Amino acid sequence: MMKLYNFHASSTSYRTRIVLNLKGLEYEYISIRLDRGEHLGFSYGEINPMRGVPTLEVDGVRLYQSPAIIEYLEELYPDPPLLPQDALGRAQVRALASIVGSDMHPVNNLRIRNFVRDTYKQDADGVAAWIGLWNQAGFSAIETMLRADKYRKGFCYSDAPTIADAYLVAHAFSAVRFKTDMSPYTEINAVIANCNALKPFADAHPSKQPDAGG
Amino acid sequence: MMKLYNFHASSTSYRTRIVLNLKGLEYEYISIRLDRGEHLGFSYGEINPMRGVPTLEVDGVRLYQSPAIIEYLEELYPDPPLLPQDALGRAQVRALASIVGSDMHPVNNLRIRNFVRDTYKQDADGVAAWIGLWNQAGFSAIETMLRADKYRKGFCYSDAPTIADAYLVAHAFSAVRFKTDMSPYTEINAVIANCNALKPFADAHPSKQPDAGG
């Protein structure tokens, strides 16, 4: 069975769990408690050189970086497809995913938040302002793209979940946690509601994971 | 002919130019002068909702986000391949690319540097320290991964360029520009030297672009 080194509240972990669940894949959940700095210890550095989560272990081979892991899962387990069949559609879905995965999440993740707090002496409101600024830029762009796509039916692309929905749902959870105002993004909110009504998304939610709370 | 909205010194533009050149694709170069804030104007916002570069325009359709654009080019123009033939190899190459594309570049790009300078009142040394910290984490992880791969022969993966080399070469250029010490990364430096000896890489260099200097 595959092993997923991950953490309940990590949005890169969450997006990967959504994809695993959508594909109907079972995996062993191995908790790396970011809140206790377990990713910074020697033993996790031996598992993942970047010390990031998630790491997916498949037959003893470790795969890093959720964008690479998600593409791997899509290639190995193409049913149900989480990318469109046509190249332009795939480019659209990957662009939406990349706005989250490159422009939004990386500037808001734990190491960056901690640095902004500790080195630039930002209190909780200051950190939330930093987070909110980059979230607003990204969500606004995604909302614009969703509104411009006249063929959409309830999800980021067409009428079924793609990897873009996995990225978006997971990041929106983090955004709300850090008090980003989601009210302007009516299309995004509709997509998120449709996704969260599906069991693969609901089961991947941070609150449902074995290391939640505690 | 495809149009590439881009900027000579942008590393996401540079990585995309490398891929276009490796594929032997011609394109119209449309300069978006980030140094003059052209990406923030109304007209570029109509072209790209995220206001990022590059945008690739293909038969009037605009593609966003370099990771999505690069995957599109790989799918449409598979010769020469810039991803390995096997899924685990592709996961390795995409992981290396994602360390650059998710963990390194986004926290160091123009909008973030400007915010750190203007809002957190960091001088040039302070901004360079911010940049250097995240570059060091990423380059160290990549160096470890390159050293662990016993099948490599001169490039990030095996014996020919992949998308990982495009990401790495472009980001290293930016890192040197912002005074990141590259001396610890002997494997990375060897890869970069091999790449830059190839015409598709050399022709993509920022100094060779129509909007260089000025």
Coordinates of C-alpha atoms in Angstrom, one line a residue:
Chain A
M1 CA 0.0 0.0 0.0
M2 CA 1.2 3.5 -0.7
K3 CA 2.2 5.6 2.2
L4 CA 1.4 9.3 2.5
Y5 CA 3.6 11.4 4.8
N6 CA 1.4 14.3 5.5
F7 CA -0.3 16.6 8.0
H8 CA -4.0 17.2 8.4
A9 CA -3.9 21.0 8.1
S10 CA -1.3 21.2 5.3
S11 CA -3.1 22.3 2.1
T12 CA -0.6 20.5 -0.1
S13 CA -1.4 17.3 1.9
Y14 CA -5.1 18.1 1.6
R15 CA -5.0 18.5 -2.1
T16 CA -3.2 15.2 -2.5
R17 CA -5.6 13.4 -0.2
I18 CA -8.5 14.7 -2.4
V19 CA -6.8 13.3 -5.5
L20 CA -6.1 9.9 -3.8
N21 CA -9.8 9.7 -2.7
L22 CA -11.1 10.7 -6.1
K23 CA -9.1 7.9 -7.6
G24 CA -10.4 5.5 -5.0
L25 CA -6.8 4.7 -3.8
E26 CA -6.1 3.5 -0.3
Y27 CA -3.0 4.6 1.5
E28 CA -1.3 4.5 4.8
Y29 CA -1.6 7.8 6.6
I30 CA 1.7 8.8 8.2
S31 CA 1.5 12.0 10.2
I32 CA 4.3 14.5 10.1
R33 CA 3.3 17.1 12.7
L34 CA 4.3 20.4 11.2
D35 CA 2.9 22.1 14.3
R36 CA 5.6 20.3 16.4
G37 CA 8.4 20.8 13.8
E38 CA 8.7 17.2 13.0
H39 CA 9.5 18.0 9.4
L40 CA 12.6 19.9 10.6
G41 CA 14.0 16.9 12.3
F42 CA 16.8 14.7 11.0
S43 CA 14.6 11.7 10.3
Y44 CA 12.2 13.5 8.0
G45 CA 15.1 15.2 6.2
E46 CA 16.3 11.7 5.3
I47 CA 12.8 11.0 3.8
N48 CA 12.3 14.3 2.0
P49 CA 15.3 16.6 1.2
M50 CA 13.1 19.7 0.9
R51 CA 11.4 18.7 4.2
G52 CA 8.0 19.4 2.6
V53 CA 4.8 17.5 2.9
P54 CA 3.4 15.4 1.3
T55 CA 5.8 12.6 0.4
L56 CA 4.2 9.7 -1.4
E57 CA 6.0 6.4 -0.9
V58 CA 5.2 3.8 -3.6
D59 CA 7.0 0.4 -3.4
G60 CA 9.8 2.0 -1.4
V61 CA 10.3 4.9 -3.9
R62 CA 9.6 8.3 -2.5
L63 CA 7.9 10.9 -4.6
Y64 CA 8.1 14.6 -3.7
Q65 CA 6.2 17.8 -4.3
S66 CA 2.4 17.5 -4.6
P67 CA 2.2 18.8 -8.2
A68 CA 4.5 16.0 -9.3
I69 CA 2.7 13.4 -7.1
I70 CA -0.7 14.5 -8.5
E71 CA 0.5 14.2 -12.1
Y72 CA 1.9 10.8 -11.3
L73 CA -1.4 9.6 -9.8
E74 CA -3.2 10.9 -12.9
E75 CA -0.9 9.0 -15.2
L76 CA -1.0 5.7 -13.2
Y77 CA -4.6 5.8 -12.3
P78 CA -6.4 7.6 -15.1
D79 CA -9.9 6.6 -14.0
P80 CA -11.7 8.8 -13.2
P81 CA -9.7 11.4 -15.2
L82 CA -8.9 14.6 -13.3
L83 CA -7.5 16.4 -16.4
P84 CA -9.6 17.1 -19.5
Q85 CA -9.1 15.0 -22.6
D86 CA -8.0 17.9 -24.8
A87 CA -4.7 19.8 -24.5
L88 CA -6.2 23.3 -24.2
G89 CA -8.5 22.0 -21.5
R90 CA -5.6 20.5 -19.6
A91 CA -3.7 23.8 -20.0
Q92 CA -6.7 25.6 -18.5
V93 CA -7.0 23.2 -15.5
R94 CA -3.3 23.2 -14.9
A95 CA -3.2 27.0 -15.0
L96 CA -5.9 27.2 -12.3
A97 CA -4.0 24.7 -10.2
S98 CA -0.8 26.6 -10.8
I99 CA -2.2 29.9 -9.6
V100 CA -2.9 28.2 -6.3
G101 CA 0.2 26.0 -6.3
S102 CA 2.7 28.7 -7.4
D103 CA 1.2 32.1 -6.6
M104 CA -0.9 31.5 -3.5
H105 CA 0.2 28.6 -1.4
P106 CA 4.0 29.0 -1.4
V107 CA 3.9 32.6 -0.2
N108 CA 1.6 31.7 2.7
N109 CA 2.9 28.5 4.0
L110 CA 4.3 27.8 7.4
R111 CA 7.9 28.7 7.0
I112 CA 7.0 32.0 5.3
R113 CA 4.4 32.9 7.9
N114 CA 6.8 32.2 10.7
F115 CA 9.6 34.2 9.1
V116 CA 7.3 37.2 8.6
R117 CA 6.2 36.9 12.2
D118 CA 9.6 36.4 13.8
T119 CA 11.9 38.5 11.6
Y120 CA 9.7 41.2 10.3
K121 CA 7.9 41.4 13.7
Q122 CA 4.4 41.0 12.4
D123 CA 1.6 40.3 14.8
A124 CA -1.4 38.0 13.9
D125 CA -3.1 40.9 12.1
G126 CA 0.1 41.6 10.2
V127 CA 0.6 38.0 9.1
A128 CA -3.1 37.9 8.1
A129 CA -2.6 41.0 6.0
W130 CA 0.4 39.4 4.2
I131 CA -1.6 36.2 3.6
G132 CA -4.7 38.1 2.5
L133 CA -2.9 40.2 -0.1
W134 CA -1.6 37.2 -2.1
N135 CA -4.8 35.3 -1.6
Q136 CA -6.9 38.2 -2.9
A137 CA -4.7 38.4 -6.0
G138 CA -5.0 34.7 -6.7
F139 CA -8.7 34.2 -5.9
S140 CA -9.5 37.3 -8.0
A141 CA -7.7 35.9 -11.0
I142 CA -9.3 32.5 -10.6
E143 CA -12.8 34.0 -10.2
T144 CA -12.2 36.0 -13.4
M145 CA -11.2 32.8 -15.2
L146 CA -14.2 30.9 -13.9
R147 CA -16.6 33.6 -15.0
A148 CA -15.0 33.7 -18.4
D149 CA -15.5 30.0 -19.0
K150 CA -19.0 29.7 -20.5
Y151 CA -18.8 25.9 -20.7
R152 CA -18.4 25.3 -16.9
K153 CA -21.1 23.5 -15.0
G154 CA -20.4 23.6 -11.3
F155 CA -16.7 22.8 -11.1
C156 CA -13.5 24.6 -12.1
Y157 CA -13.8 22.9 -15.5
S158 CA -16.8 21.3 -17.1
D159 CA -19.1 19.2 -14.9
A160 CA -16.8 17.1 -12.8
P161 CA -13.8 17.6 -10.5
T162 CA -10.3 18.1 -11.9
I163 CA -7.0 18.6 -10.1
A164 CA -7.9 22.4 -10.1
D165 CA -10.8 21.7 -7.8
A166 CA -8.5 19.7 -5.4
Y167 CA -6.0 22.7 -5.3
L168 CA -8.8 25.2 -4.9
V169 CA -10.8 23.5 -2.1
A170 CA -7.6 22.8 -0.1
H171 CA -6.3 26.3 -0.4
A172 CA -9.7 27.9 0.4
F173 CA -9.7 26.0 3.7
S174 CA -6.4 27.5 4.6
A175 CA -7.5 31.0 3.4
V176 CA -10.6 30.9 5.7
R177 CA -8.4 29.7 8.6
F178 CA -6.3 32.8 8.1
K179 CA -9.3 35.1 7.8
T180 CA -9.2 35.8 4.1
D181 CA -12.6 37.3 3.1
M182 CA -14.0 34.8 0.6
S183 CA -17.3 36.7 0.1
P184 CA -16.3 38.4 -3.3
Y185 CA -15.7 35.1 -5.0
T186 CA -19.2 33.8 -5.7
E187 CA -18.1 31.4 -8.5
I188 CA -15.3 29.9 -6.4
N189 CA -17.7 29.5 -3.4
A190 CA -20.2 27.7 -5.6
V191 CA -17.4 25.3 -6.9
I192 CA -16.2 24.7 -3.3
A193 CA -19.7 23.9 -2.1
N194 CA -20.2 21.4 -5.0
C195 CA -16.9 19.7 -4.3
N196 CA -17.4 19.5 -0.5
A197 CA -20.8 17.7 -1.1
L198 CA -18.8 14.8 -2.6
K199 CA -17.5 12.1 -0.3
P200 CA -13.9 12.1 -1.7
F201 CA -13.5 15.8 -0.8
A202 CA -15.3 15.5 2.5
D203 CA -13.2 12.5 3.6
A204 CA -10.0 14.4 2.8
H205 CA -10.9 17.4 5.0
P206 CA -8.3 18.2 7.7
S207 CA -10.9 17.7 10.5
K208 CA -11.4 14.1 9.4
Q209 CA -7.7 13.1 9.6
P210 CA -6.1 10.9 12.3
D211 CA -3.8 13.7 13.5
A212 CA -6.5 16.4 13.6
G213 CA -6.7 18.3 16.9
G214 CA -4.5 17.0 19.6
Chain B
M1 CA 2.8 31.9 -35.0
M2 CA 2.6 31.6 -31.3
K3 CA 3.0 34.8 -29.3
L4 CA 4.9 34.9 -26.0
Y5 CA 4.1 37.8 -23.7
N6 CA 7.2 37.8 -21.5
F7 CA 10.1 39.8 -20.1
H8 CA 13.8 39.1 -20.6
A9 CA 14.7 39.0 -16.9
S10 CA 11.6 37.0 -15.7
S11 CA 12.7 33.5 -14.7
T12 CA 9.3 32.1 -15.6
S13 CA 9.6 33.7 -19.0
Y14 CA 13.2 32.4 -19.3
R15 CA 12.2 28.8 -18.5
T16 CA 9.4 28.9 -21.1
R17 CA 11.8 30.3 -23.7
I18 CA 14.2 27.4 -23.1
V19 CA 11.4 24.9 -23.6
L20 CA 10.2 26.6 -26.8
N21 CA 13.8 26.7 -28.1
L22 CA 14.5 23.0 -27.2
K23 CA 11.3 22.1 -29.1
G24 CA 12.5 24.2 -32.1
L25 CA 9.4 26.3 -32.0
E26 CA 9.3 29.9 -33.4
Y27 CA 7.3 32.5 -31.6
E28 CA 6.6 36.2 -31.6
Y29 CA 8.3 37.9 -28.7
I30 CA 6.0 40.4 -27.1
S31 CA 7.7 42.4 -24.3
I32 CA 5.9 43.1 -21.1
R33 CA 8.2 45.4 -19.2
L34 CA 7.8 44.4 -15.6
D35 CA 10.5 47.0 -14.7
R36 CA 8.1 49.7 -15.9
G37 CA 5.0 48.1 -14.3
E38 CA 3.4 47.3 -17.7
H39 CA 1.9 44.0 -16.2
L40 CA -0.1 46.1 -13.8
G41 CA -1.8 48.2 -16.5
F42 CA -5.4 47.7 -17.7
S43 CA -4.4 46.3 -21.0
Y44 CA -2.3 43.4 -19.7
G45 CA -4.9 42.6 -17.1
E46 CA -7.3 42.0 -20.0
I47 CA -4.7 39.5 -21.4
N48 CA -3.8 37.7 -18.2
P49 CA -6.1 37.9 -15.1
M50 CA -3.2 37.0 -12.8
R51 CA -1.0 39.7 -14.5
G52 CA 1.8 37.2 -14.6
V53 CA 4.3 36.5 -17.3
P54 CA 4.5 34.5 -19.5
T55 CA 1.3 34.3 -21.4
L56 CA 1.4 32.0 -24.5
E57 CA -1.1 32.9 -27.2
V58 CA -1.9 30.0 -29.6
D59 CA -4.4 30.7 -32.4
G60 CA -6.0 33.5 -30.3
V61 CA -6.3 31.3 -27.2
R62 CA -4.3 32.5 -24.2
L63 CA -2.5 30.1 -21.9
Y64 CA -1.4 31.1 -18.5
Q65 CA 1.1 30.0 -15.9
S66 CA 4.4 28.6 -17.1
P67 CA 4.0 25.1 -15.5
A68 CA 0.8 24.7 -17.5
I69 CA 2.3 26.2 -20.7
I70 CA 5.3 23.9 -20.4
E71 CA 3.2 20.8 -20.0
Y72 CA 1.1 21.9 -23.0
L73 CA 4.2 22.3 -25.2
E74 CA 5.4 18.9 -24.1
E75 CA 2.1 17.3 -25.1
L76 CA 1.7 19.1 -28.4
Y77 CA 5.4 18.9 -29.4
P78 CA 6.7 15.7 -27.9
D79 CA 10.0 15.7 -29.9
P80 CA 12.4 16.0 -28.4
P81 CA 10.9 14.8 -25.1
L82 CA 11.5 16.9 -22.1
L83 CA 10.0 14.4 -19.7
P84 CA 11.2 10.8 -19.2
Q85 CA 9.3 7.9 -20.7
D86 CA 8.5 6.2 -17.4
A87 CA 6.1 7.6 -14.7
L88 CA 8.6 7.5 -11.9
G89 CA 11.2 9.4 -14.0
R90 CA 8.6 12.0 -14.8
A91 CA 7.7 12.3 -11.1
Q92 CA 11.4 12.9 -10.3
V93 CA 11.7 15.5 -13.0
R94 CA 8.5 17.3 -12.1
A95 CA 9.5 17.2 -8.4
L96 CA 12.8 19.0 -9.2
A97 CA 10.9 21.5 -11.4
S98 CA 8.3 22.0 -8.6
I99 CA 11.0 22.8 -6.0
V100 CA 12.0 25.7 -8.2
G101 CA 8.5 26.5 -9.4
S102 CA 6.7 26.3 -6.1
D103 CA 9.2 26.7 -3.3
M104 CA 11.9 29.0 -4.7
H105 CA 10.6 31.3 -7.5
P106 CA 7.2 32.4 -6.0
V107 CA 8.7 33.7 -2.8
N108 CA 11.3 35.7 -4.6
N109 CA 9.5 37.2 -7.5
L110 CA 9.0 40.9 -8.2
R111 CA 5.8 41.6 -6.2
I112 CA 7.1 39.8 -3.1
R113 CA 10.5 41.6 -3.3
N114 CA 8.8 44.9 -3.6
F115 CA 6.5 44.2 -0.7
V116 CA 9.3 43.1 1.6
R117 CA 11.3 46.3 0.6
D118 CA 8.4 48.8 0.9
T119 CA 6.2 47.4 3.7
Y120 CA 8.8 45.6 5.9
K121 CA 11.3 48.3 5.2
Q122 CA 14.1 46.0 4.0
D123 CA 17.1 47.5 2.3
A124 CA 18.9 45.8 -0.6
D125 CA 20.8 43.6 1.9
G126 CA 17.6 42.7 3.7
V127 CA 15.9 41.7 0.5
A128 CA 18.9 39.7 -0.6
A129 CA 18.8 37.9 2.8
W130 CA 15.1 37.0 2.3
I131 CA 15.8 35.7 -1.3
G132 CA 18.9 33.9 -0.2
L133 CA 17.2 32.0 2.6
W134 CA 14.6 30.4 0.3
N135 CA 17.1 29.8 -2.5
Q136 CA 19.4 28.0 -0.1
A137 CA 16.7 25.7 1.1
G138 CA 15.7 24.9 -2.5
F139 CA 19.1 24.5 -4.0
S140 CA 20.2 22.3 -1.1
A141 CA 17.3 20.0 -1.6
I142 CA 18.0 19.8 -5.4
E143 CA 21.7 19.3 -4.9
T144 CA 20.9 16.4 -2.5
M145 CA 18.5 14.9 -5.1
L146 CA 21.0 15.2 -7.9
R147 CA 23.7 13.5 -5.8
A148 CA 21.4 10.7 -4.9
D149 CA 20.6 9.9 -8.5
K150 CA 23.3 7.5 -9.7
Y151 CA 21.9 7.3 -13.2
R152 CA 22.4 10.9 -14.0
K153 CA 24.8 11.9 -16.7
G154 CA 25.4 15.7 -16.8
F155 CA 21.8 16.9 -16.6
C156 CA 19.0 16.9 -13.9
Y157 CA 17.9 13.6 -15.2
S158 CA 19.8 11.1 -17.4
D159 CA 21.8 12.5 -20.3
A160 CA 19.7 15.1 -21.9
P161 CA 17.7 18.2 -20.9
T162 CA 14.3 18.0 -19.3
I163 CA 11.9 20.6 -18.0
A164 CA 13.8 20.4 -14.7
D165 CA 16.9 21.8 -16.4
A166 CA 14.9 24.7 -17.9
Y167 CA 13.5 25.6 -14.4
L168 CA 16.9 25.2 -12.8
V169 CA 18.9 27.3 -15.3
A170 CA 16.4 30.1 -15.3
H171 CA 16.2 30.3 -11.5
A172 CA 19.9 30.1 -11.0
F173 CA 20.3 33.2 -13.3
S174 CA 17.9 35.1 -11.0
A175 CA 19.7 33.7 -7.9
V176 CA 23.0 35.0 -9.0
R177 CA 21.5 38.3 -9.9
F178 CA 20.3 38.6 -6.3
K179 CA 23.7 37.5 -4.9
T180 CA 22.8 34.0 -3.7
D181 CA 26.1 32.1 -3.2
M182 CA 26.0 29.2 -5.6
S183 CA 29.4 27.8 -4.7
P184 CA 28.1 24.9 -2.4
Y185 CA 26.1 23.4 -5.3
T186 CA 28.7 21.6 -7.4
E187 CA 26.3 19.2 -9.1
I188 CA 23.8 22.0 -9.9
N189 CA 26.6 24.1 -11.3
A190 CA 27.8 21.3 -13.5
V191 CA 24.3 20.8 -14.8
I192 CA 23.9 24.5 -15.5
A193 CA 27.3 24.6 -17.4
N194 CA 26.2 21.7 -19.6
C195 CA 22.9 23.3 -20.3
N196 CA 24.3 26.7 -21.1
A197 CA 26.7 25.1 -23.6
L198 CA 23.6 24.2 -25.7
K199 CA 22.2 26.8 -28.2
P200 CA 18.5 26.5 -27.1
F201 CA 19.6 27.5 -23.6
A202 CA 22.0 30.2 -24.7
D203 CA 19.5 31.7 -27.1
A204 CA 16.9 32.0 -24.2
H205 CA 19.3 33.9 -22.0
P206 CA 17.9 37.2 -20.7
S207 CA 20.8 39.2 -22.2
K208 CA 19.9 37.9 -25.7
Q209 CA 16.3 39.1 -25.7
P210 CA 15.0 42.1 -27.6
D211 CA 14.0 44.0 -24.4
A212 CA 17.3 43.4 -22.6
G213 CA 18.9 46.5 -21.2
G214 CA 17.1 49.8 -22.1

